[in-house]
C-alpha positions as CSV (number, residue, x, y, z in Angstrom):
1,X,11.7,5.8,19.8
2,X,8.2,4.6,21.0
3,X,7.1,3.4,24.3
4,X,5.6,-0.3,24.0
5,X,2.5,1.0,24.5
6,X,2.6,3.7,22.1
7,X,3.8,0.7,19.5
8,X,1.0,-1.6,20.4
9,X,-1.1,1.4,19.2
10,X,0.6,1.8,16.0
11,X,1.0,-1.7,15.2
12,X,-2.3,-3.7,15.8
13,X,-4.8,-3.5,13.0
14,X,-7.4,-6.1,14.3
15,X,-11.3,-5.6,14.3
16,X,-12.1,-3.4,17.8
17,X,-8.5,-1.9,17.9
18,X,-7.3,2.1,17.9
19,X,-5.6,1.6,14.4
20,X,-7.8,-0.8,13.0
21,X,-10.6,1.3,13.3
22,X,-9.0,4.6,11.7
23,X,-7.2,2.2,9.0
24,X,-11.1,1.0,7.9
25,X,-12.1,5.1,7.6
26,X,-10.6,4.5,3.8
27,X,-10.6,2.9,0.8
28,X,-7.8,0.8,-0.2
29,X,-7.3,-1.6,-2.9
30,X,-7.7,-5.4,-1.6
31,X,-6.7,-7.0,-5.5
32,X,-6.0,-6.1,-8.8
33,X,-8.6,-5.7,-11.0
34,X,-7.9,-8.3,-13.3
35,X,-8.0,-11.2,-10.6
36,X,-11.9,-10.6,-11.0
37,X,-12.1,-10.5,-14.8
38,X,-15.2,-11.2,-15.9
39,X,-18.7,-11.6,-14.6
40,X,-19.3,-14.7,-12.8
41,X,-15.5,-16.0,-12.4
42,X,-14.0,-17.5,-9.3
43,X,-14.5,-15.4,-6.0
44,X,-11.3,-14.4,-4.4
45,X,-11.0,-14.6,-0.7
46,X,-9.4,-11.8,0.5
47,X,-7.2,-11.3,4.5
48,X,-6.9,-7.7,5.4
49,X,-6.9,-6.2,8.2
50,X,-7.2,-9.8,10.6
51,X,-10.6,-10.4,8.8
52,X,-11.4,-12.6,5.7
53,X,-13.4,-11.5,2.8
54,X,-15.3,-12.8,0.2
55,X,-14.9,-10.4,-3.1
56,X,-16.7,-11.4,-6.8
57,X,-18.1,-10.5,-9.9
58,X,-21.9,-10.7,-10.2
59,X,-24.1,-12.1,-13.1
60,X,-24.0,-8.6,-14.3
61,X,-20.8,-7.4,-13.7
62,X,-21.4,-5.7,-10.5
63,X,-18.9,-6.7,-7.8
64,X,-19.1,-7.8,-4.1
65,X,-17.3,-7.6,-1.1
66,X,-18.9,-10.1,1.9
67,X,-17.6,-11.3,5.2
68,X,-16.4,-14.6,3.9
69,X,-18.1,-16.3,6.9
70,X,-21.4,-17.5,5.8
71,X,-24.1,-16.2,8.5
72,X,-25.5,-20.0,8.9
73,X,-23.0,-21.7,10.2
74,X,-19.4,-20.0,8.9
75,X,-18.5,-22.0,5.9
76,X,-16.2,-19.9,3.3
77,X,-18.3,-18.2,1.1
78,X,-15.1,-17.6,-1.1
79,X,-15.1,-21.6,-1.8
80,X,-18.8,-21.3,-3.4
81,X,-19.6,-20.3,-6.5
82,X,-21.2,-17.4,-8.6
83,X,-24.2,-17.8,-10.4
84,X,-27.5,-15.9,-11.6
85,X,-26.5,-12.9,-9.8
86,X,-25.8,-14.4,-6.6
87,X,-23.2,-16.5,-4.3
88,X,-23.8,-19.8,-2.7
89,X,-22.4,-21.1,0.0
90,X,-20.8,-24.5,-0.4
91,X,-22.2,-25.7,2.5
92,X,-25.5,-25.1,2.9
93,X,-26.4,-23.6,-0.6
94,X,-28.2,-20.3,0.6
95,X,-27.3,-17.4,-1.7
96,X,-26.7,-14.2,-0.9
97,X,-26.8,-11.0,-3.4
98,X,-23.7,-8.3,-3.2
99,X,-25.6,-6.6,-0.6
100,X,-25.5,-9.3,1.7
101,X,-29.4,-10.2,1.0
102,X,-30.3,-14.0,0.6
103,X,-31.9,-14.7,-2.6
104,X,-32.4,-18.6,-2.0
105,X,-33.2,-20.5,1.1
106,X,-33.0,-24.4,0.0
107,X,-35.4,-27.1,1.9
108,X,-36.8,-23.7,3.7
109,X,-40.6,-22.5,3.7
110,X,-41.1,-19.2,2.0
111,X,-42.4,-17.6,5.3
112,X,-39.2,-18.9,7.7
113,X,-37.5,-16.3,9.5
114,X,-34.0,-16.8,8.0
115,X,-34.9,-14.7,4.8
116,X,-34.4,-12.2,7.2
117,X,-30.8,-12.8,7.4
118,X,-28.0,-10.5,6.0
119,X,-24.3,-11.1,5.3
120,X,-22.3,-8.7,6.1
121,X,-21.4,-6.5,3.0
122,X,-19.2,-3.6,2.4
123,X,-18.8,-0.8,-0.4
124,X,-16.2,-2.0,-3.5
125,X,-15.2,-0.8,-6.3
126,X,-12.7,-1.4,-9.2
127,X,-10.7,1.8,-9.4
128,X,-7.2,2.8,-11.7
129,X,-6.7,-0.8,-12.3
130,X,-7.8,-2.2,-8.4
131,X,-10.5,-3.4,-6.8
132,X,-10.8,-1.0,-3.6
133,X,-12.8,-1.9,-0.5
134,X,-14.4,0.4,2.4
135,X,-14.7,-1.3,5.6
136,X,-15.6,1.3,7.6
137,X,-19.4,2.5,8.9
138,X,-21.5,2.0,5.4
139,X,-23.4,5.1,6.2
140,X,-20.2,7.6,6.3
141,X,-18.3,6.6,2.7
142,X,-15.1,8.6,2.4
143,X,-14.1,10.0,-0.8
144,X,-11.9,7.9,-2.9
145,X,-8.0,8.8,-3.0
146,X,-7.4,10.9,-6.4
147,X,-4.1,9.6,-7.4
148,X,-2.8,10.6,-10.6
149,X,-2.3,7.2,-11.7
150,X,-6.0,6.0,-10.9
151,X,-6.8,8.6,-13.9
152,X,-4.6,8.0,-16.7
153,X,-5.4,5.2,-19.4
154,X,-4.6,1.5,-18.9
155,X,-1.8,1.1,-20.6
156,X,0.1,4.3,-19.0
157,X,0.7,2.5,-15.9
158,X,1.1,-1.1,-14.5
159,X,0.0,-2.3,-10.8
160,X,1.3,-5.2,-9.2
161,X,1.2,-6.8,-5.4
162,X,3.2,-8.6,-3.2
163,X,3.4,-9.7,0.1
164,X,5.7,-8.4,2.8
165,X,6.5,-10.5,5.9
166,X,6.1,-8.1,8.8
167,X,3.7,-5.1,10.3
168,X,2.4,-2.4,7.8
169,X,4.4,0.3,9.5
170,X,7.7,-1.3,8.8
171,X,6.5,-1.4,5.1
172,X,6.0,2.0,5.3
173,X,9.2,3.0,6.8
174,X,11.0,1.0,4.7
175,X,8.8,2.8,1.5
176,X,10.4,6.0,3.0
177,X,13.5,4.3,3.7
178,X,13.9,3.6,0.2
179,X,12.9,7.5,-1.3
180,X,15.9,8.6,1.0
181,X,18.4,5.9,-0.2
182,X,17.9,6.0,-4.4
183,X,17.3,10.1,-3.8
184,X,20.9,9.8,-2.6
185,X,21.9,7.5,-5.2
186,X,20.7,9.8,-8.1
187,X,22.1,12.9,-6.6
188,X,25.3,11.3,-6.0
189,X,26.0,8.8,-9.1
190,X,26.9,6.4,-6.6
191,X,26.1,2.5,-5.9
192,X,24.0,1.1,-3.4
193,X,27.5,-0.4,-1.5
194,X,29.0,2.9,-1.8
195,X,26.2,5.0,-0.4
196,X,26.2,2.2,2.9
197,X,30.1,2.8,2.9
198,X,29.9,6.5,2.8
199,X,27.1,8.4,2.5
200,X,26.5,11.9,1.3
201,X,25.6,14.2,3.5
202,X,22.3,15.4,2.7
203,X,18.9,16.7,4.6
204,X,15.7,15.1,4.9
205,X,12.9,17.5,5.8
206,X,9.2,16.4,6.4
207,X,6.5,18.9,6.2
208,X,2.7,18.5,7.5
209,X,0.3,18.5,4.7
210,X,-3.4,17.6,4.7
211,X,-2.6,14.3,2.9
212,X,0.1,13.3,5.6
213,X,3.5,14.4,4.9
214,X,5.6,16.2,2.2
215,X,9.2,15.1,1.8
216,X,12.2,16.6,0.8
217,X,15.6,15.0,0.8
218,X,18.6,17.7,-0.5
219,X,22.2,17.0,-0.9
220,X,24.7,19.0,0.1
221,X,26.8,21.3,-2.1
222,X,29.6,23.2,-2.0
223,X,29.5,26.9,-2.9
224,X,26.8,28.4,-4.7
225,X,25.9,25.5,-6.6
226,X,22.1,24.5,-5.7
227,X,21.0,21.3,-4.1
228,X,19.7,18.2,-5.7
229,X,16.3,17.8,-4.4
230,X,14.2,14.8,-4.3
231,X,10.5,15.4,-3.0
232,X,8.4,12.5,-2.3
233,X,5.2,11.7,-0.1
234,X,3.9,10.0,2.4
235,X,-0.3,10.1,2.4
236,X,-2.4,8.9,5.0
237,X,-2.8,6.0,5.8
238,X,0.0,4.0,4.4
239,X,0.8,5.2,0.9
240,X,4.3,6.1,0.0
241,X,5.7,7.6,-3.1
242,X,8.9,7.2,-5.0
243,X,11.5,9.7,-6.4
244,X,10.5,10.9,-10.3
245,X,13.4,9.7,-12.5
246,X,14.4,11.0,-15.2
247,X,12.2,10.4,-17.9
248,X,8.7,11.5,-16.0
249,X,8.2,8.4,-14.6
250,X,6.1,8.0,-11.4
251,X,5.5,5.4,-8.5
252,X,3.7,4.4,-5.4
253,X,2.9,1.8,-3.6
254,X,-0.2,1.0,-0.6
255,X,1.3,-1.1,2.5
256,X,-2.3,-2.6,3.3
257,X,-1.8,-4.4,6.0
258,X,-2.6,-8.5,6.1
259,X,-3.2,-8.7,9.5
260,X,-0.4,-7.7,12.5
261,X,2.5,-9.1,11.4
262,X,1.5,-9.7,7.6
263,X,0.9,-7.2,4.7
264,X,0.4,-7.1,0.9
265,X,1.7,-4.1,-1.1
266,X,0.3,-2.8,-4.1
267,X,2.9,-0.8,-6.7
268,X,1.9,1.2,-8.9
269,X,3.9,2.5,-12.3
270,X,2.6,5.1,-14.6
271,X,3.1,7.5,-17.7
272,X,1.2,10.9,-16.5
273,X,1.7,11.7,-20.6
274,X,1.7,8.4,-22.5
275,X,1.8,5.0,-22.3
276,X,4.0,2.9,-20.6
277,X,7.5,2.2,-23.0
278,X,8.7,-1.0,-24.0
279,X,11.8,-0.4,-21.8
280,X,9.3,0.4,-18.4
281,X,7.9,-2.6,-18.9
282,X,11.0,-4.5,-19.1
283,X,12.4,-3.2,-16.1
284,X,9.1,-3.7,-14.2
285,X,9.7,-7.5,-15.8
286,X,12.9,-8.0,-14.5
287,X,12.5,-6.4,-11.0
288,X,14.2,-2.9,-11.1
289,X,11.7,-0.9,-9.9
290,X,9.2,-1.1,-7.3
291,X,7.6,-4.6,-8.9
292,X,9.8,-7.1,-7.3
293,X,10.4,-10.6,-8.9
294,X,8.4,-13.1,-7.6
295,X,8.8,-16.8,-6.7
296,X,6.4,-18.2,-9.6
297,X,3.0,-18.8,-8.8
298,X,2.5,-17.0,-5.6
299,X,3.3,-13.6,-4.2
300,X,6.3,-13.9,-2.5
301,X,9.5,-12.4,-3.6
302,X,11.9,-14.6,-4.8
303,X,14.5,-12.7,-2.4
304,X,12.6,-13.2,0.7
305,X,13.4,-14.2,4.2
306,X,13.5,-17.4,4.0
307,X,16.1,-17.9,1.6
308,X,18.8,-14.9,3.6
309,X,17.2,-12.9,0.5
310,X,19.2,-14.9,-2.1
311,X,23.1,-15.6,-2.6
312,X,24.9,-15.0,0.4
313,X,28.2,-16.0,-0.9
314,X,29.4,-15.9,-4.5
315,X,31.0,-19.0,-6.4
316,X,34.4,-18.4,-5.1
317,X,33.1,-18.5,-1.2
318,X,33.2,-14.3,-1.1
319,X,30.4,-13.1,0.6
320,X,27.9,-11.1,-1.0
321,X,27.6,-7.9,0.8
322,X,23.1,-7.3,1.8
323,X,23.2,-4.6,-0.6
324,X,24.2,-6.3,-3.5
325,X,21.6,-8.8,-3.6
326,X,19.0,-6.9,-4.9
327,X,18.2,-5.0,-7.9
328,X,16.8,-1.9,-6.5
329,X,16.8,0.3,-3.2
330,X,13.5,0.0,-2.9
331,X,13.6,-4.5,-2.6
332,X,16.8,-3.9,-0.3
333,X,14.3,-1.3,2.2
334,X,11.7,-4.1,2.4
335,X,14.0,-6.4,3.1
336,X,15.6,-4.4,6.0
337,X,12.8,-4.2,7.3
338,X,11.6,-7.2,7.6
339,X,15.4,-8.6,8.8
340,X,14.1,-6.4,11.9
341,X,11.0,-9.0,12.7
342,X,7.4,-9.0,11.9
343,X,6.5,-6.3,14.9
344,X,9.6,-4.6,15.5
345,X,10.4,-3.3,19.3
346,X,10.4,0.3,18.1
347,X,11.3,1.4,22.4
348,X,14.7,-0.2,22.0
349,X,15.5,2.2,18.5
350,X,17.7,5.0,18.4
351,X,16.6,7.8,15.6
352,X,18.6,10.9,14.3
353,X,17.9,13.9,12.2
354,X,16.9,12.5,9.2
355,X,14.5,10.0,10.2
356,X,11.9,13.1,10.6
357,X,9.5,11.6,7.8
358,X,9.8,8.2,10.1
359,X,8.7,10.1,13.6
360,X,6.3,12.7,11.7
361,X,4.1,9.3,9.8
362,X,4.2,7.8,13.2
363,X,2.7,11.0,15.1
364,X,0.2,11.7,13.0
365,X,-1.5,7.8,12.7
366,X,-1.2,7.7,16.1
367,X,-3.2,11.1,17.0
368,X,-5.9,10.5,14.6
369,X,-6.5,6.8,16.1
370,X,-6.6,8.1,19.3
371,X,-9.0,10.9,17.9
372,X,-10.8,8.7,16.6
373,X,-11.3,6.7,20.1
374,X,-12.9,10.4,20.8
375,X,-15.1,10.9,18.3
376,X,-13.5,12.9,15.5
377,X,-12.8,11.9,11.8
378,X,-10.0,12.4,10.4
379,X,-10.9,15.5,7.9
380,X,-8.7,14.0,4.8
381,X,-11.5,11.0,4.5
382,X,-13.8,13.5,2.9
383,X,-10.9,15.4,0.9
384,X,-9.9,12.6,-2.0
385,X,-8.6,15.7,-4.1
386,X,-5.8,16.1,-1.6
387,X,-3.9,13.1,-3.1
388,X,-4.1,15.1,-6.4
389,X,0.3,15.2,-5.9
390,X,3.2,13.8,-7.6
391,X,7.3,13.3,-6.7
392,X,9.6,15.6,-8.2
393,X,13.1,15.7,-9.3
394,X,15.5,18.7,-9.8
395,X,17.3,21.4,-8.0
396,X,16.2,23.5,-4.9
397,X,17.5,27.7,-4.5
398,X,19.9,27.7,-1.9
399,X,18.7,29.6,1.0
400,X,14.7,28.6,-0.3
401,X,12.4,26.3,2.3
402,X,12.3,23.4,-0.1
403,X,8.1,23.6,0.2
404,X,8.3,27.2,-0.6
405,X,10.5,26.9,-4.0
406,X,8.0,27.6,-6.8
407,X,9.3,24.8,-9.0
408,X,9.0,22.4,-6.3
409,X,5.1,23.7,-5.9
410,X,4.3,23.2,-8.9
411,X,6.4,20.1,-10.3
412,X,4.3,18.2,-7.2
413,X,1.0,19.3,-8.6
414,X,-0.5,16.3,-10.5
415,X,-1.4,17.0,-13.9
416,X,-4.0,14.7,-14.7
């Protein structure tokens, strides 16, 4: 468990705060690319972090992250409109480049002072299928995160986001939570209510790596036969991964956090050999992976909060049991955590063993914000080739430090 305190530092993201300030050290996506898709389209107004942005699409294609408060007297810049390489305010009509520089001045002289005026602007950039943003001091850019999946074609993966109705960290855990659960539900051949009814004993082992953390969840076995391994990841700041299945397929998703008690995830699906099968794309259709269904037209899951996360009790007045309302682990994770609240009390908790991977995430953040307070950078800003990894699937020697096994070593080495 946490003290209060030490969950106030985890869990406030706002401008001037411990967190917020490491969280804006790297790039993360803010929308998918296609919500900007072509030159001089609608600006999106973007909420991360506690702050609203402006993002858009130049004349020429170039895009462009603002603060959405215009600098003359704080109308939205996201409700103006792009034109001639340039965005006007609605209000006032001054227009501002993608740098933040004004380009027009209505019913002003050409010497006033006011064309010495700057928006705020920040570094973005469209990016395996996102548009990413960098928040943090313009002078000191990180390197971009090297996922496998921002370097495979287009149609050998498939992004989506959603929102999630509490605190980052809880999305996290829950990402985390899910690996552990549908590792065990591979292993073991079981259901979701039979893994809550009995669950295999297994191991969960966290290692420190220079990305954040390398996890490995085993399950028991009797006598010589080897253990079922599932290795996934969890990479600084708040990316998690998802167990490999079967047929090579590979996932992630980015808990980007909203604002404290709000955040949007962004799930990724991809082919690391070939583009994405009829079937994939189905599933990610109808919700079994880690693209939940949606309530149409905005992004909320359709088994959300609100509604007790669907049917609670079946036509014959049974009650449906939490597990079997949704169609994967990895919705039923989410939703756990967000039964807990939207900033959960983390000093009243009770962890065991397994939850390593849980205690290790927290840990680290939490040293590298207060670090941070102290002047140093966290070194993995500047090392975008450490996110060069990948889950694995398969069997572990008995006896062998999962991290050590040379299958596991390399099977985690991205390919592309």
């Amino acid at each position: 468990m946490l003290s209060r305190e030490d969950n106030e530092l985890l869990t406030r993201v706002g401008p001037g705060t411990p967190m917020g300030d490491l969280l804006r050290r790297f790039w993360f996506p803010i929308l998918i690319a296609d919500e900007l898709p072509v030159p001089d389209c609608d600006p999106m107004r973007v909420r991360v972090l506690g702050e609203y942005f402006v993002a858009w699409r130049n004349t020429a294609g170039v895009l462009g992250l603002l603060d959405a408060r215009c600098p003359h007297r704080g109308a939205d810049l996201s409700q103006g409109m792009s034109q001639e390489n340039g965005i006007y305010c609605p209000r006032c009509l001054w227009k501002f480049d993608v740098d933040g520089n004004i380009l027009d001045l209505p019913m002003e002289p050409v010497d006033s002072p006011l064309w010495k005026v700057k928006a705020p602007a920040f570094k973005v950039t469209e990016y395996g299928g996102m548009i990413w943003a960098y928040l943090g001091p313009q002078d000191d850019v990180p390197d971009l995160p090297e996922f496998e999946y921002t370097r495979v074609d287009g149609d050998q993966r498939h992004v989506s986001r959603f929102l999630v109705e509490c605190n980052y960290m809880q999305g996290v855990e829950g990402g985390l939570d899910a690996s552990r659960v549908s590792a065990l539900e591979k292993a073991g051949s079981m259901d979701k209510a039979e893994i809550l009814d009995n669950e295999p004993s297994h191991t969960v082992e966290a290692k420190s790596t220079d990305y954040g953390l390398l996890i490995g969840t085993a399950l028991d076995a009797d006598g010589n036969v080897n253990p079922e391994l599932q290795v996934t990841h969890w990479l600084m700041p708040f990316y998690t991964t998802a167990p490999a299945d079967a047929d090579g397929i590979l996932e992630g998703v980015a808990w980007v956090p909203i604002d404290d008690e709000s955040t949007m995830a962004f799930a990724v699906t991809y082919n690391p050999k070939r583009k994405l099968s009829k079937k994939v794309l189905d599933d990610i259709r109808l919700g079994k992976r880690v693209h939940p269904q949606l309530t149409e037209g905005t992004l909320r899951r359709s088994r959300n909060r609100e509604n007790g996360f669907q049917e609670r009790k079946r036509a014959d007045g049974t009650f449906v049991p939490f597990a079997d309302r949704f169609r994967t682990s990895f919705e039923m994770a989410i939703a756990c955590q967000e039964s807990m609240g939207t900033i959960v009390d983390r000093s009243q908790e009770t962890l065991g063993p397994n939850d390593g991977a849980v205690e290790g995430a927290r840990k680290i953040l939490m040293t590298a914000a207060v670090d941070l307070m102290e002047g140093t950078i966290p070194v993995i800003i500047h090392k975008g080739e450490a996110y060069r990894v990948r889950s694995y699937t398969g069997e572990t020697q008995r006896g062998t430090k999962f991290d050590e096994d040379e299958n596991v070593r390399d099977g985690i080495n991205a390919k592309v």
